[in-house]
mmCIF file with all atom_site columns, C-alpha atoms in Angstrom:
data_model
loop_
_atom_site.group_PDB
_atom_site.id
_atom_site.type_symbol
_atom_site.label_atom_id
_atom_site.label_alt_id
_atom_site.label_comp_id
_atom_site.label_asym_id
_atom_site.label_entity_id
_atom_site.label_seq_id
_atom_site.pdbx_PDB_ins_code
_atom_site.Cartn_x
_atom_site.Cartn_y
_atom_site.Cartn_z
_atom_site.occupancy
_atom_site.B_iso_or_equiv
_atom_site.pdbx_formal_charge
_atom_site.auth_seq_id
_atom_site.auth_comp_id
_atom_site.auth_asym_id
_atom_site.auth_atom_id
_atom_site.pdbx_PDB_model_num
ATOM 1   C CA . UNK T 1 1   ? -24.981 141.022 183.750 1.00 0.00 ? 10  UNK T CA 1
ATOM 2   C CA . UNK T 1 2   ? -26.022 137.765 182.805 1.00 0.00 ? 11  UNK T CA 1
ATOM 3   C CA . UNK T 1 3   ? -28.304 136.770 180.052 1.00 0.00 ? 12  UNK T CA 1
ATOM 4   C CA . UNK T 1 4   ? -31.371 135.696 182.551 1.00 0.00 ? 13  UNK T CA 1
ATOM 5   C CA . UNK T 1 5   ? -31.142 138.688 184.646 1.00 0.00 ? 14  UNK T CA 1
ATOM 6   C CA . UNK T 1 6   ? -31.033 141.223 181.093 1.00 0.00 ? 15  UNK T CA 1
ATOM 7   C CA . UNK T 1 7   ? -33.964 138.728 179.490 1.00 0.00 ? 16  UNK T CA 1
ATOM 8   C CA . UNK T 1 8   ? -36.415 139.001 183.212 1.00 0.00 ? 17  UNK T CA 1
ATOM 9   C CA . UNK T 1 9   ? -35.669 142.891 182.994 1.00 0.00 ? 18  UNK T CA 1
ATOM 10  C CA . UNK T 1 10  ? -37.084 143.422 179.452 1.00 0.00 ? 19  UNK T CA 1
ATOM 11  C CA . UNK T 1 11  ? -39.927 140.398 180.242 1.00 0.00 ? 20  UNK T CA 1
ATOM 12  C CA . UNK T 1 12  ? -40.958 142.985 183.118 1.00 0.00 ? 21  UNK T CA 1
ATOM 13  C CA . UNK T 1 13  ? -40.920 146.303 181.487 1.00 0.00 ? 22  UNK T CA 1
ATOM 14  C CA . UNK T 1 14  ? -42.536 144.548 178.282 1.00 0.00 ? 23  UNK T CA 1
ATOM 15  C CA . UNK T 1 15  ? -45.553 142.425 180.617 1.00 0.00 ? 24  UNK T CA 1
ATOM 16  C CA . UNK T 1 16  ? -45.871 146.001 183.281 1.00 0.00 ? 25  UNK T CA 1
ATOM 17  C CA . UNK T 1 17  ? -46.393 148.367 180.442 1.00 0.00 ? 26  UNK T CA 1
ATOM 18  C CA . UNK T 1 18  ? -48.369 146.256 178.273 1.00 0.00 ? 27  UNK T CA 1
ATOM 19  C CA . UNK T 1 19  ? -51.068 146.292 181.852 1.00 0.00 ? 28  UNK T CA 1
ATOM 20  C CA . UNK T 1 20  ? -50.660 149.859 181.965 1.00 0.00 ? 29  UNK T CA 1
ATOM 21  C CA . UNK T 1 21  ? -52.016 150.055 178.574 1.00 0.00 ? 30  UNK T CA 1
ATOM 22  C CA . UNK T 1 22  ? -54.449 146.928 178.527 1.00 0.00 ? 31  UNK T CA 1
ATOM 23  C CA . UNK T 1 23  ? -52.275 144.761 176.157 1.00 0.00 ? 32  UNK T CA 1
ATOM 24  C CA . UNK T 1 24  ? -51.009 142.297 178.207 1.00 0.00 ? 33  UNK T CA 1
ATOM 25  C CA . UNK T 1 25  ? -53.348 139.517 176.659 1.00 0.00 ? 34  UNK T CA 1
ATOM 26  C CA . UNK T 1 26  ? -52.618 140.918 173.050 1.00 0.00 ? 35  UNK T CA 1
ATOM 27  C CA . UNK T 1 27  ? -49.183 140.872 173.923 1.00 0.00 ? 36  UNK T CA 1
ATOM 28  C CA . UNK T 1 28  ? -48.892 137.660 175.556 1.00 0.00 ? 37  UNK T CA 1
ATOM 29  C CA . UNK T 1 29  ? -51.222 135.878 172.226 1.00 0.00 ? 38  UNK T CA 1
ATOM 30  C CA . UNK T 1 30  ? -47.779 137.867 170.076 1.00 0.00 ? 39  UNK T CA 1
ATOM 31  C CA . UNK T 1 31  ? -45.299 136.207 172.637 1.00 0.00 ? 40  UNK T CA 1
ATOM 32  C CA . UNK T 1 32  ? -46.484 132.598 172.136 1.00 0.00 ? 41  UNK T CA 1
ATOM 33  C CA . UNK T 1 33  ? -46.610 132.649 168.500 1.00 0.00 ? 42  UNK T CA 1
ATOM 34  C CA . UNK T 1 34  ? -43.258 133.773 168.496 1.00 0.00 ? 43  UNK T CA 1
ATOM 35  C CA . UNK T 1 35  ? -42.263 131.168 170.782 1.00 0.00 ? 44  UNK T CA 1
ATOM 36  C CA . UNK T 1 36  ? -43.909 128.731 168.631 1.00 0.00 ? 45  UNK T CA 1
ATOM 37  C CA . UNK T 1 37  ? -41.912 130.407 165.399 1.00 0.00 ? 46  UNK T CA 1
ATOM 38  C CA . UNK T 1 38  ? -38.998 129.807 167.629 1.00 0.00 ? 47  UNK T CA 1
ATOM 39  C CA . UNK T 1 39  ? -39.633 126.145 168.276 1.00 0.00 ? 48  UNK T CA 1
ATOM 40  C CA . UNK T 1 40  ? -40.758 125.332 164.777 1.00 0.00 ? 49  UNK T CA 1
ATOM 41  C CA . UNK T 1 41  ? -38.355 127.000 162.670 1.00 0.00 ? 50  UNK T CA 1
ATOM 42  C CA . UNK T 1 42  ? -34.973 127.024 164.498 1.00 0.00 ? 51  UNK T CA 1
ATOM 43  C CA . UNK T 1 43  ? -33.089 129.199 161.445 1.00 0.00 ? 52  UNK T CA 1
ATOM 44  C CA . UNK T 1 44  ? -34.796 132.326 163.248 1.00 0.00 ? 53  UNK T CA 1
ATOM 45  C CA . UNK T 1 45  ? -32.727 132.203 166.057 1.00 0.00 ? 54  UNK T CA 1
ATOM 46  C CA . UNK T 1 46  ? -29.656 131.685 163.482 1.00 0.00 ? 55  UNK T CA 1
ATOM 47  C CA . UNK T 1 47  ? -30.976 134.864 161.391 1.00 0.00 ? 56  UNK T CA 1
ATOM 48  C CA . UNK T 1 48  ? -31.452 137.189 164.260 1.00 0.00 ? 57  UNK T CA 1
ATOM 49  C CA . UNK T 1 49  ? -27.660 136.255 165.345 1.00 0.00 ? 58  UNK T CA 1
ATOM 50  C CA . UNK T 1 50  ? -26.472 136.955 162.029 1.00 0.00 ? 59  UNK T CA 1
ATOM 51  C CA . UNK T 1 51  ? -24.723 140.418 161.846 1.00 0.00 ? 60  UNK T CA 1
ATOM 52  C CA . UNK T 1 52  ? -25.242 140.739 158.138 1.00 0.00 ? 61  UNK T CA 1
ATOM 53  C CA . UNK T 1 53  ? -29.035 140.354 158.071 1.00 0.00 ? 62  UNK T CA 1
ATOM 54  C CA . UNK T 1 54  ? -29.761 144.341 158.569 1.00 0.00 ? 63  UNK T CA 1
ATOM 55  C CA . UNK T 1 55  ? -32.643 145.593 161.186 1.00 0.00 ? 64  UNK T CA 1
ATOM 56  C CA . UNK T 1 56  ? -35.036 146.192 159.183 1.00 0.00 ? 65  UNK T CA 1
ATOM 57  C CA . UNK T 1 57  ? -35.011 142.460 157.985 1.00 0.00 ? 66  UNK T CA 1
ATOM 58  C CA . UNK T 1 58  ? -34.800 141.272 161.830 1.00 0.00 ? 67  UNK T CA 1
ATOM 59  C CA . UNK T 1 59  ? -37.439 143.554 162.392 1.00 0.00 ? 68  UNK T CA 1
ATOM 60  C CA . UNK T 1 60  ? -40.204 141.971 159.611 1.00 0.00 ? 69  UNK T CA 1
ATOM 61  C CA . UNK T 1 61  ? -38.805 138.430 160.236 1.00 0.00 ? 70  UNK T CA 1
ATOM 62  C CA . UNK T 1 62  ? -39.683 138.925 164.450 1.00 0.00 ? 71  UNK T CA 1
ATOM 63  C CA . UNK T 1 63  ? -43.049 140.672 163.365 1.00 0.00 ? 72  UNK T CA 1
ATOM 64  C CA . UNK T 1 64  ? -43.956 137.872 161.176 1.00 0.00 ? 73  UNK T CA 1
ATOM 65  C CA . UNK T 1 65  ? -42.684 135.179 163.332 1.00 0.00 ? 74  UNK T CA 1
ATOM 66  C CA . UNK T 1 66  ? -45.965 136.629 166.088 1.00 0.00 ? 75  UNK T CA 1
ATOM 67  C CA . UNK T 1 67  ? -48.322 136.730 163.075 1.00 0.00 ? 76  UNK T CA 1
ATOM 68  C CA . UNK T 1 68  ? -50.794 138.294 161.127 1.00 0.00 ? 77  UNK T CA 1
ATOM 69  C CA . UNK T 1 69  ? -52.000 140.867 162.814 1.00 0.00 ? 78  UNK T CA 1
ATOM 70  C CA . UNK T 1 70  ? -49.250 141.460 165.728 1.00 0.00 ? 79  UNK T CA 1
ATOM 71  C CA . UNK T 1 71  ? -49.922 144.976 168.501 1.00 0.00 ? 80  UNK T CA 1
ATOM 72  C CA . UNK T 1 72  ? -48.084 148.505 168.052 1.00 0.00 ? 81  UNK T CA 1
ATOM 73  C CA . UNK T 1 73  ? -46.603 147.593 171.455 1.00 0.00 ? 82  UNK T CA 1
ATOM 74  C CA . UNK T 1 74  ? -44.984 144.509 169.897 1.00 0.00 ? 83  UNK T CA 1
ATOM 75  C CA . UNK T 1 75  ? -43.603 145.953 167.157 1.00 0.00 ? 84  UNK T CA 1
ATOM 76  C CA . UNK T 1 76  ? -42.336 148.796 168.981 1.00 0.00 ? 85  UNK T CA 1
ATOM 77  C CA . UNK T 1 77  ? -40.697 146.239 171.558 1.00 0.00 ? 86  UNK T CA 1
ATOM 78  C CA . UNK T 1 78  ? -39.019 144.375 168.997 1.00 0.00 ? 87  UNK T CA 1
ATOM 79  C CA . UNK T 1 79  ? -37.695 147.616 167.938 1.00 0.00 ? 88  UNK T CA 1
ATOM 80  C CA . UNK T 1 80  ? -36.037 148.494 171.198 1.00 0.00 ? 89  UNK T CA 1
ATOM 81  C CA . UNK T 1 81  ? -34.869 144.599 171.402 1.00 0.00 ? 90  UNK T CA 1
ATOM 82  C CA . UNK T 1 82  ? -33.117 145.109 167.587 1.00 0.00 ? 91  UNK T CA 1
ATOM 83  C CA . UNK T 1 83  ? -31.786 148.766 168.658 1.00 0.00 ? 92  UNK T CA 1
ATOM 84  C CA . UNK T 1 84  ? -29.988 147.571 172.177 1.00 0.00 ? 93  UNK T CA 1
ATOM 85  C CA . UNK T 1 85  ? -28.856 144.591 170.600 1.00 0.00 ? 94  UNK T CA 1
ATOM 86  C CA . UNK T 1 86  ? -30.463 142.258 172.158 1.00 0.00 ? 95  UNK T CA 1
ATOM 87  C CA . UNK T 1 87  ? -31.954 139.602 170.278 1.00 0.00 ? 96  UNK T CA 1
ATOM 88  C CA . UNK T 1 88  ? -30.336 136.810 171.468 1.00 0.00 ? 97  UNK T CA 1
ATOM 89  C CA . UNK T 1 89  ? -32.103 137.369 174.695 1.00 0.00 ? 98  UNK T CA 1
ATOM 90  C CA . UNK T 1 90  ? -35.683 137.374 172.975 1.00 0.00 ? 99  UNK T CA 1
ATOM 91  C CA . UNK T 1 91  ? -36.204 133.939 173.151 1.00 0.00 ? 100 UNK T CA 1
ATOM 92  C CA . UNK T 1 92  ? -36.004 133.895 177.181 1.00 0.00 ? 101 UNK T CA 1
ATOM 93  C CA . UNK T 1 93  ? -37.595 137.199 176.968 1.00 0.00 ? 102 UNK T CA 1
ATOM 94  C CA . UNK T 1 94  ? -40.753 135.020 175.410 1.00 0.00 ? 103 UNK T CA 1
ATOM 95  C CA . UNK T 1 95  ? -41.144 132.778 177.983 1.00 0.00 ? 104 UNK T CA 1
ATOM 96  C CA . UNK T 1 96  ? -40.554 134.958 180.966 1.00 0.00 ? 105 UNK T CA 1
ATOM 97  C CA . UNK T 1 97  ? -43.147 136.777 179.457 1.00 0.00 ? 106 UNK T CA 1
ATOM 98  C CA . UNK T 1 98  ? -45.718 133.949 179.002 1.00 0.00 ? 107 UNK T CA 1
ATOM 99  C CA . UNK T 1 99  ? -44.652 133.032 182.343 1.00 0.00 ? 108 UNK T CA 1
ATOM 100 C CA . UNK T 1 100 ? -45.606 136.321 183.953 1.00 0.00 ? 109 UNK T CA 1
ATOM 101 C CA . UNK T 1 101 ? -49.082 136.637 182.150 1.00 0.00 ? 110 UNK T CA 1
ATOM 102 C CA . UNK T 1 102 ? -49.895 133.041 182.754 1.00 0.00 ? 111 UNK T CA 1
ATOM 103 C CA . UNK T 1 103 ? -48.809 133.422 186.726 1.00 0.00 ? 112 UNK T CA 1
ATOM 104 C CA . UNK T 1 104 ? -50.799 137.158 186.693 1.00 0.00 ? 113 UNK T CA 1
ATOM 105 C CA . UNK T 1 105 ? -53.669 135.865 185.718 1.00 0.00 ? 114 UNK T CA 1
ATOM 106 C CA . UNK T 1 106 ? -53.408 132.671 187.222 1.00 0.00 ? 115 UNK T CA 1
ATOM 107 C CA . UNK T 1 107 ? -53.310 130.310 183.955 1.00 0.00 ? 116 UNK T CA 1
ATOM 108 C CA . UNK T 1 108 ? -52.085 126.409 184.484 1.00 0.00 ? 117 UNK T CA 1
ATOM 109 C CA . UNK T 1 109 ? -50.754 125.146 181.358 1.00 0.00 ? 118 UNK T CA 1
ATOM 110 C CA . UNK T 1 110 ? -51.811 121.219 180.791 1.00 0.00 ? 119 UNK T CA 1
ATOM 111 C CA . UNK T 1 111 ? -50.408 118.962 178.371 1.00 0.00 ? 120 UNK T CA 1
ATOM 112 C CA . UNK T 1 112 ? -52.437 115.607 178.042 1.00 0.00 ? 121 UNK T CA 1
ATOM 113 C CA . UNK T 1 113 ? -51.214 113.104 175.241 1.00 0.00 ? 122 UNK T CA 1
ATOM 114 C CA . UNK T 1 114 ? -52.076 109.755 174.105 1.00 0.00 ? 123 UNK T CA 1
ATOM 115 C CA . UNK T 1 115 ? -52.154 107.206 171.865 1.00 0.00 ? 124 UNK T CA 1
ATOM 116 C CA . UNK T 1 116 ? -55.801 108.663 170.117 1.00 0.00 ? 125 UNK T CA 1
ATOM 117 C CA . UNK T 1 117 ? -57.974 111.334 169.840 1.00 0.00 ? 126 UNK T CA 1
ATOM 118 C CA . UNK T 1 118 ? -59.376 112.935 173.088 1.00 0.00 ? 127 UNK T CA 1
ATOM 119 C CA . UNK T 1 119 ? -62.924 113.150 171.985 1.00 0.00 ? 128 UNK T CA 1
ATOM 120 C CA . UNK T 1 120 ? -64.455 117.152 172.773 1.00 0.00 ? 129 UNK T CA 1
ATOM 121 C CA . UNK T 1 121 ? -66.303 115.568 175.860 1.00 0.00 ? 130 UNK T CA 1
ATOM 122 C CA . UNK T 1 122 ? -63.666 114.046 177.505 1.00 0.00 ? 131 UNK T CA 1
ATOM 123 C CA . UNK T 1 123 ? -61.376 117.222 177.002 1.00 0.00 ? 132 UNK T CA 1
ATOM 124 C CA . UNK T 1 124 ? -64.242 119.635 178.355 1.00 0.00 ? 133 UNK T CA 1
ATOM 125 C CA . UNK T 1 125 ? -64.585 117.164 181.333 1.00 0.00 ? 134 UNK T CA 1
ATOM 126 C CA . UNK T 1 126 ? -61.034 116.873 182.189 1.00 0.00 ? 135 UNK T CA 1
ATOM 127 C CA . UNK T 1 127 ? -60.339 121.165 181.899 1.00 0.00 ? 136 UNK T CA 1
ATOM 128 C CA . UNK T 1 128 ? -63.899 121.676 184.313 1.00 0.00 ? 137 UNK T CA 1
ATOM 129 C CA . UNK T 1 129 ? -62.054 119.028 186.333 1.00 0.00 ? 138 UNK T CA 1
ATOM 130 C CA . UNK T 1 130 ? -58.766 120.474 186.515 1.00 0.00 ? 139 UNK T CA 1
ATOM 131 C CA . UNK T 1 131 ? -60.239 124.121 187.103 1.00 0.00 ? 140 UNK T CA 1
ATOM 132 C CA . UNK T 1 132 ? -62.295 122.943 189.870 1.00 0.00 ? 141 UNK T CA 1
ATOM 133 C CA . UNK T 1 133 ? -59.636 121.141 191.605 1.00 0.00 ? 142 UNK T CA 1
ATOM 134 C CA . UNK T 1 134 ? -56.553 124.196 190.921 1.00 0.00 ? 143 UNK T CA 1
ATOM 135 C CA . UNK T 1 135 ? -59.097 126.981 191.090 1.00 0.00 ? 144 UNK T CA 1
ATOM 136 C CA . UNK T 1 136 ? -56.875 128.249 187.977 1.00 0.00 ? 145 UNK T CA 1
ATOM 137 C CA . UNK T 1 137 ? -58.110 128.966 183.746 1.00 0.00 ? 146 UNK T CA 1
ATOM 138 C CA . UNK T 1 138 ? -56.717 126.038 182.582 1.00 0.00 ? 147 UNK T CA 1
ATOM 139 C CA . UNK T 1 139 ? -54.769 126.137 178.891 1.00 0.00 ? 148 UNK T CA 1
ATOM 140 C CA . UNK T 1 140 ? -54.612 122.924 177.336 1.00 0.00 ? 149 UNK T CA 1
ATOM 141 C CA . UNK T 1 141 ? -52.596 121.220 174.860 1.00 0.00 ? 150 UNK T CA 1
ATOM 142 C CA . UNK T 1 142 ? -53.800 117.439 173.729 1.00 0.00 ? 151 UNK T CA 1
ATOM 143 C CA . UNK T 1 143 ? -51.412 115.500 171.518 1.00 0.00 ? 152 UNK T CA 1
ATOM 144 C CA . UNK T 1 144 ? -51.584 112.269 169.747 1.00 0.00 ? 153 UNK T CA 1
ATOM 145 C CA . UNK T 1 145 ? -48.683 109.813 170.759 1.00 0.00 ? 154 UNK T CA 1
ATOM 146 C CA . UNK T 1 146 ? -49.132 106.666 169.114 1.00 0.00 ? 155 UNK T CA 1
ATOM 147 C CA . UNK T 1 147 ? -46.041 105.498 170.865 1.00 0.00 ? 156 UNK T CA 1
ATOM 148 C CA . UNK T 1 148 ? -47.817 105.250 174.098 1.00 0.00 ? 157 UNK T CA 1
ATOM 149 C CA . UNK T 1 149 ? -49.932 102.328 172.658 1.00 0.00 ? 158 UNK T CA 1
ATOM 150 C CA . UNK T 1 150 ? -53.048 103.188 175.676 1.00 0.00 ? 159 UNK T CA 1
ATOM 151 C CA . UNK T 1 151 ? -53.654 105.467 178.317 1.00 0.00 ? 160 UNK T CA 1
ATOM 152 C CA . UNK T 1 152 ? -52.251 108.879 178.948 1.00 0.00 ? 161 UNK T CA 1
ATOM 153 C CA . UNK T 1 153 ? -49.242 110.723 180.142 1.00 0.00 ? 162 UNK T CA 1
ATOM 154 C CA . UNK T 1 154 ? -50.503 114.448 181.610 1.00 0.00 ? 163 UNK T CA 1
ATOM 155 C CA . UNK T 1 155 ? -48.490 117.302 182.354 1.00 0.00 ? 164 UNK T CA 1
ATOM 156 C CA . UNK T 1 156 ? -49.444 120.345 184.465 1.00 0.00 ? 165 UNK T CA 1
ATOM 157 C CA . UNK T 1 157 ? -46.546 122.709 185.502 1.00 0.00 ? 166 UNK T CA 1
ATOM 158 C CA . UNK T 1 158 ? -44.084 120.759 187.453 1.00 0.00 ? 167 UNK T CA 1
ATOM 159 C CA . UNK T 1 159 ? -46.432 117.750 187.368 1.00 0.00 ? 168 UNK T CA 1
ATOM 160 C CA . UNK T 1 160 ? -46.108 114.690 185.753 1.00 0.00 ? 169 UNK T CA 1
ATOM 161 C CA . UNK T 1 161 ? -48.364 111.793 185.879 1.00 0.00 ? 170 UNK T CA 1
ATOM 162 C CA . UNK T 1 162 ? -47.765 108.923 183.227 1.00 0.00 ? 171 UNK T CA 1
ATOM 163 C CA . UNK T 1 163 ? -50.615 106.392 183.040 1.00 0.00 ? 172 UNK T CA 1
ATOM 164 C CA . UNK T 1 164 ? -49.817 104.919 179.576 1.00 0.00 ? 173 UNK T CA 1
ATOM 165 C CA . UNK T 1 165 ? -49.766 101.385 178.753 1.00 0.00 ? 174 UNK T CA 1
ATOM 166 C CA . UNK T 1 166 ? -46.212 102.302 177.399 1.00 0.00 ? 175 UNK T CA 1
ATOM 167 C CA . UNK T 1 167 ? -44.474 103.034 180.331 1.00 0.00 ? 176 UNK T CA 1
ATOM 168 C CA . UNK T 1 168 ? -46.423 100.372 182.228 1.00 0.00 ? 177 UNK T CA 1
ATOM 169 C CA . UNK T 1 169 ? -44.799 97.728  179.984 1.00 0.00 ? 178 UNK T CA 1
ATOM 170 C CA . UNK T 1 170 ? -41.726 98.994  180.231 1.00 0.00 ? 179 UNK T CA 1
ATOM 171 C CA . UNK T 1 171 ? -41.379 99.098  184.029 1.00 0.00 ? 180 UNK T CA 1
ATOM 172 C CA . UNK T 1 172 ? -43.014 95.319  183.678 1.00 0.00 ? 181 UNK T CA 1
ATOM 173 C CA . UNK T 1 173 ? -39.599 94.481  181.440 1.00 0.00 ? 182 UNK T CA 1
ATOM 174 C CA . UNK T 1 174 ? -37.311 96.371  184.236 1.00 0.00 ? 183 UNK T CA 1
ATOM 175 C CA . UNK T 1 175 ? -39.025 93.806  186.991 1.00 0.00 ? 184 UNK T CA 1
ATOM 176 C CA . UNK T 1 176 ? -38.630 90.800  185.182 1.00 0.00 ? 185 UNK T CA 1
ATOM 177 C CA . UNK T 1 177 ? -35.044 91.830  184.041 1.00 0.00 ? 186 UNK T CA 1
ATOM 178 C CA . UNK T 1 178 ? -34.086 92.215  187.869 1.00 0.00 ? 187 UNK T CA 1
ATOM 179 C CA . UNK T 1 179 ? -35.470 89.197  188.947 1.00 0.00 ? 188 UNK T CA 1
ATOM 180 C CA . UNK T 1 180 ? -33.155 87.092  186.642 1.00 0.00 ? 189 UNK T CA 1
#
């Protein structure tokens, strides 16, 4: 069995218990800090592969990694996970997880960056937008990319538009270099 298929099985037992008991959000809030421990500190993945770093250690770095005040279903998750062996899938078990909640309850992830700020108004505008138009609780993300010099390059799911004065340079250099 294959890492994706083991990883989707305990992502579906973890998300279909956690509705059973009326976690899943409590849960899924665990999941992406741990994701985000993941991302940010990439010697986590390196200490949970490490056969000399005992359980109990795994255990407290995992229930750290999801923060401060992490749910009994969690811990006892991470448990199992550390028990079976199996914590070199939790990192795909993290996102198939997010991925089920957000799909469940029908979450569209955006990512908007630019070059500044997004004042509070133009953020509130653009999520009533995008919820009106997708029908969906939109999460967003903004982030500052000074590297785009102007506009904005926004991300929803598989989506990708790129509006910044960035990439609209740079496909004025391409033109100009083909017409040579």
């Amino acid at each position: 069995m294959d890492l994706g298929t083991i990883s989707s099985r305990y992502a579906q037992a973890l998300f279909t218990l956690a509705k059973d008991k009326g976690e899943e959000e409590r849960v899924y809030e665990d999941m992406k800090m741990l994701k985000q421990s993941f991302l940010l500190t990439p010697d986590l993945k390196v200490a949970l592969c490490n056969p000399i770093v005992s359980i109990k250690n795994k255990e407290k770095l995992l229930v750290d990694a999801a923060g401060v005040n992490v749910s009994d279903l969690y811990r006892r998750f991470v448990g199992l996970i550390l028990r079976h062996k199996r914590e070199n899938c939790l990192l795909f078990i993290t996102y198939i997880y997010i991925h089920l909640y957000r799909r469940e309850k029908k979450i569209t992830r955006v990512v908007f960056s630019s070059a500044v700020p997004v004042n509070e108004a133009t953020q509130r505008h653009l999520i009533d937008r995008l919820t009106q138009e997708t029908g969906d609780t939109i999460e967003f993300t903004g982030e500052v990319k000074p590297e785009l010099i102007g506009g904005f390059r926004l991300q929803m799911g598989n989506y990708r538009l790129d509006a910044s004065y960035a990439s609209q340079l740079r496909d004025i250099r391409e033109r100009l270099l083909e017409n040579k």
